[in-house]
Coordinates of C-alpha atoms in Angstrom, one line a residue:
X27 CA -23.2 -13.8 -6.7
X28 CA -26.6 -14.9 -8.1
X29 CA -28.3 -11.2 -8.4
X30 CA -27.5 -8.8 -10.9
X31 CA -24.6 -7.0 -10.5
X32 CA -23.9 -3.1 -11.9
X33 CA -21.1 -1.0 -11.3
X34 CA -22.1 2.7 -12.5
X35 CA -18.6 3.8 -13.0
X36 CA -16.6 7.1 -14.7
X37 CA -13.4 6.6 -17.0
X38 CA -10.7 8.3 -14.9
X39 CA -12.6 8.7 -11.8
X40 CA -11.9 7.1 -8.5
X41 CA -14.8 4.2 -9.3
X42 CA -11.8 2.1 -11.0
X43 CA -11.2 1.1 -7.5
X44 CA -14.1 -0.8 -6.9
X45 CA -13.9 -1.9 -10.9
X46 CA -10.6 -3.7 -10.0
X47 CA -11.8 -5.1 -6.9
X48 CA -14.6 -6.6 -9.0
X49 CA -12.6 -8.4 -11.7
X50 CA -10.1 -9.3 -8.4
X51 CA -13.0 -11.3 -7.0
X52 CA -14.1 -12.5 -10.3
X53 CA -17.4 -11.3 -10.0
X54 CA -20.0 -11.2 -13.1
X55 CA -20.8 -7.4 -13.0
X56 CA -22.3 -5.3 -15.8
X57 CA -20.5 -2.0 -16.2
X58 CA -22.5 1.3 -17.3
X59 CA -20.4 4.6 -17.5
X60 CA -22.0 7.8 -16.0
X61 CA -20.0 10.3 -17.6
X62 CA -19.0 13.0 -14.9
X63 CA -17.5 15.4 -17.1
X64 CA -20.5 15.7 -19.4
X65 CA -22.8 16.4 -16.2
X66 CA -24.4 12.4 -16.9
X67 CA -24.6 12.5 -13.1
X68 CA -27.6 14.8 -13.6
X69 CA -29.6 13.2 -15.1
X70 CA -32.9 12.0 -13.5
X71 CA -32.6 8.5 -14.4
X72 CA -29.3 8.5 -12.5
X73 CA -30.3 10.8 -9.4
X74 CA -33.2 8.3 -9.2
X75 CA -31.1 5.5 -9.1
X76 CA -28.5 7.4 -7.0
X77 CA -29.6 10.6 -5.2
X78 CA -26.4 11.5 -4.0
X79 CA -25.4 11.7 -7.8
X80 CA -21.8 10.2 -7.9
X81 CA -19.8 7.0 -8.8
X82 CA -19.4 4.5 -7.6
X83 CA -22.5 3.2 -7.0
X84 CA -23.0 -0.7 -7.0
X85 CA -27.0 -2.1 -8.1
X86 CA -27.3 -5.5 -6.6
X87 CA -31.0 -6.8 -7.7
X88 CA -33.0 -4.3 -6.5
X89 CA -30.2 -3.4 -3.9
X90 CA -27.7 0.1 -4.0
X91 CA -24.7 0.8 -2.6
X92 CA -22.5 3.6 -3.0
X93 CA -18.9 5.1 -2.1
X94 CA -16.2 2.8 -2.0
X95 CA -15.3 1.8 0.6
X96 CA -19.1 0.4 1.5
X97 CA -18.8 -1.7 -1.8
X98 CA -15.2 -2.8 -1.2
X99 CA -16.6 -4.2 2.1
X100 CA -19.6 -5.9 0.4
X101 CA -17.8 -7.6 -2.4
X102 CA -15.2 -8.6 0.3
X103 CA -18.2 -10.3 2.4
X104 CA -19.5 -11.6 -0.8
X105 CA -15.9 -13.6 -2.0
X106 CA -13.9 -13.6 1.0
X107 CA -11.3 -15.8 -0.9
X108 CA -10.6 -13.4 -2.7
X109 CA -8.1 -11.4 0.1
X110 CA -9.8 -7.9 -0.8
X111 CA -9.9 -6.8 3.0
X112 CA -9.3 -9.0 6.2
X113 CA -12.0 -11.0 7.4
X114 CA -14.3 -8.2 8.8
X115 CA -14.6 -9.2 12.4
X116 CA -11.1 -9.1 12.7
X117 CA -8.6 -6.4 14.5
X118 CA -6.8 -6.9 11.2
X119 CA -9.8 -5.3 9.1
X120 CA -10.2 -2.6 11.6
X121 CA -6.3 -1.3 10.2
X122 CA -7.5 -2.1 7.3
X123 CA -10.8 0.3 7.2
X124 CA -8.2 2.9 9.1
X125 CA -6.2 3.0 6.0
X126 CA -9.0 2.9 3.3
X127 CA -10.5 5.9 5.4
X128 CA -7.3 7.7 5.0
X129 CA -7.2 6.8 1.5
X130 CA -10.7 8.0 0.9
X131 CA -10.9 11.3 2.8
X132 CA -6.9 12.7 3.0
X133 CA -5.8 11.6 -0.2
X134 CA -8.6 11.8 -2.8
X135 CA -9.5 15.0 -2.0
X136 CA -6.0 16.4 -2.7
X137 CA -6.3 14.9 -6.0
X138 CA -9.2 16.5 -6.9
X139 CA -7.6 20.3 -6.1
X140 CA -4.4 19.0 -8.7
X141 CA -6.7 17.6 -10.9
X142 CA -10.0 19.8 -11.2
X143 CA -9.3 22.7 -9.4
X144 CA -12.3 24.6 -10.9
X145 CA -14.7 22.5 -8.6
X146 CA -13.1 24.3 -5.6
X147 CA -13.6 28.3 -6.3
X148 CA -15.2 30.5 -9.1
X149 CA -12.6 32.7 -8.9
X150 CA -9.7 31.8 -12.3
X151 CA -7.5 33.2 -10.7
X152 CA -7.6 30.8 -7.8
X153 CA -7.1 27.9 -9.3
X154 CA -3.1 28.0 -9.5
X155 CA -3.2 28.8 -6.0
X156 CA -5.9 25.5 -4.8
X157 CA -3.2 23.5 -7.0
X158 CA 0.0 24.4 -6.3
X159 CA -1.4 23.6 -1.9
X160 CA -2.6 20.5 -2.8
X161 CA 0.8 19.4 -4.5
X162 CA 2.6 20.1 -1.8
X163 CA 0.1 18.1 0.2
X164 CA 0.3 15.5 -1.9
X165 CA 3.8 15.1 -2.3
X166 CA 3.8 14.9 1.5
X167 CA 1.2 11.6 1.5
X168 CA 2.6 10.1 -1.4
X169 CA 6.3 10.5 0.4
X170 CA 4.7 8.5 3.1
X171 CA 3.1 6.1 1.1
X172 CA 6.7 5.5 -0.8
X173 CA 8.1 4.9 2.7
X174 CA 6.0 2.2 3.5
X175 CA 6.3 0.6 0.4
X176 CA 9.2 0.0 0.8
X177 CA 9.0 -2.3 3.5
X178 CA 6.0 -4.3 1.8
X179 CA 5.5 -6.8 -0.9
X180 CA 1.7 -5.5 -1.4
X181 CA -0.2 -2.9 1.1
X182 CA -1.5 -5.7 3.2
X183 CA 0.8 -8.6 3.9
X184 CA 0.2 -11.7 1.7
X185 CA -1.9 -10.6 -1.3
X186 CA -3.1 -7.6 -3.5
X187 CA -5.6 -5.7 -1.8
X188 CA -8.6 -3.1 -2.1
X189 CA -6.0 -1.4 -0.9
X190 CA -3.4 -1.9 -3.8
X191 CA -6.4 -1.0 -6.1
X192 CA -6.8 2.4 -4.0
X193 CA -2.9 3.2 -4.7
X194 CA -3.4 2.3 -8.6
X195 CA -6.1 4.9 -9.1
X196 CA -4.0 7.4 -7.3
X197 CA -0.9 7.1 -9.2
X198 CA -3.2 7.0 -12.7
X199 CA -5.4 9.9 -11.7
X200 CA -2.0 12.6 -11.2
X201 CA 0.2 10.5 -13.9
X202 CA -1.0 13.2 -16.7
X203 CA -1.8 16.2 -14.3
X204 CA 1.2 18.9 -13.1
X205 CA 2.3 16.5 -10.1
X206 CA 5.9 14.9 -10.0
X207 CA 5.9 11.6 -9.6
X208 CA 9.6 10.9 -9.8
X209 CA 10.3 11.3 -5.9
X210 CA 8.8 8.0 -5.2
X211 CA 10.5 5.2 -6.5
X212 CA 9.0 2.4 -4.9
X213 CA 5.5 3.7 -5.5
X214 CA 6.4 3.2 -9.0
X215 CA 7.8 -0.1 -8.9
X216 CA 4.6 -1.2 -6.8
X217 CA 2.2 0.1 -9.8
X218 CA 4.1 -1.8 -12.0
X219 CA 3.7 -4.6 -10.0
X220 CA -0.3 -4.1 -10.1
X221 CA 0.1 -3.6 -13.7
X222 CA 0.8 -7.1 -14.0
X223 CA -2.5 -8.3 -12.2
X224 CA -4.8 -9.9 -15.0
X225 CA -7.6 -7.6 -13.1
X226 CA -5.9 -4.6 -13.7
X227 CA -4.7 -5.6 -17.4

């Protein structure tokens, strides 16, 4: 990776996904913090770096990428040794995109009714409401995900994964928000596992 590399990231947000896939690969990367809950997003030196106004977003050169899963797939092109996805022409990566999707647009949105529910309706008295359906929805997916954990050593077989990176932030975004995480047992065992990954320390 000759270029320059930027990750415009948030604390908390769901950008520490593609931060943890860059320090997985090793990659040199500059990191700049858009700050979401102070409205940094809106800024015009951000929208005019990224119109669609969110984080991730990746600045290769002169280069942008954004959402995660795009970059996952480019720094996974970039350092293939580094195991982030399967090798991109296979069947295997086609799973592999199938579950990232999933990731991406079933369980990330739920989060974001537990977690800022005030994005979702105007209405105060709403918001208990948004919440309490999206922990039960949640609780459903993480129930799953806690199945299939137990049959794995990581997501993928072999090595830790974008993947893996995609369950950390999941279990960090809800571990201080009204969500019960004691129902999955080997969910927790596996972030403890990840825990241990110099990228993630």
């Amino acid at each position: 990776m000759s270029e320059a590399i930027v990750l415009h990231a948030c604390p908390r947000a769901c950008s520490l996904v593609s931060h943890l896939a860059l320090e997985h690969a090793g990659a040199r990367f500059e990191l700049r913090f858009v700050d979401l809950f102070k409205g940094e997003q809106h800024k015009s030196e951000y929208r005019a770096l990224n119109r669609r106004g969110k984080v991730p977003f990746l600045s290769i050169g002169t280069e942008g990428i954004a959402e995660n899963i795009a970059i996952l797939s480019w720094i996974a092109r970039r350092v293939p040794q580094a195991g982030l996805l399967p090798p991109l022409e296979s069947n295997d990566a086609i799973h592999a995109l199938s579950d990232l999707s999933w990731f991406s647009s079933s369980v990330h949105p739920v989060i974001s009714r537990i977690v800022v529910p005030e994005r979702f309706t105007s209405d105060k008295d709403g918001l208990e409401p948004i919440r309490k359906v999206a922990c039960a929805a949640l609780a459903a997916e993480f129930a799953l995900i806690d199945s299939l954990l137990g049959e794995r050593q990581w997501w993928w077989p072999g090595r830790p994964s974008a993947a893996d990176f995609y369950l950390f932030w999941f279990w960090a975004r809800v571990s201080d928000a009204p969500f019960d995480l004691g129902p999955y047992p080997n969910y927790r065992a596996h972030i403890v596992k990840l825990g241990q990954l110099p990228a993630v320390q």
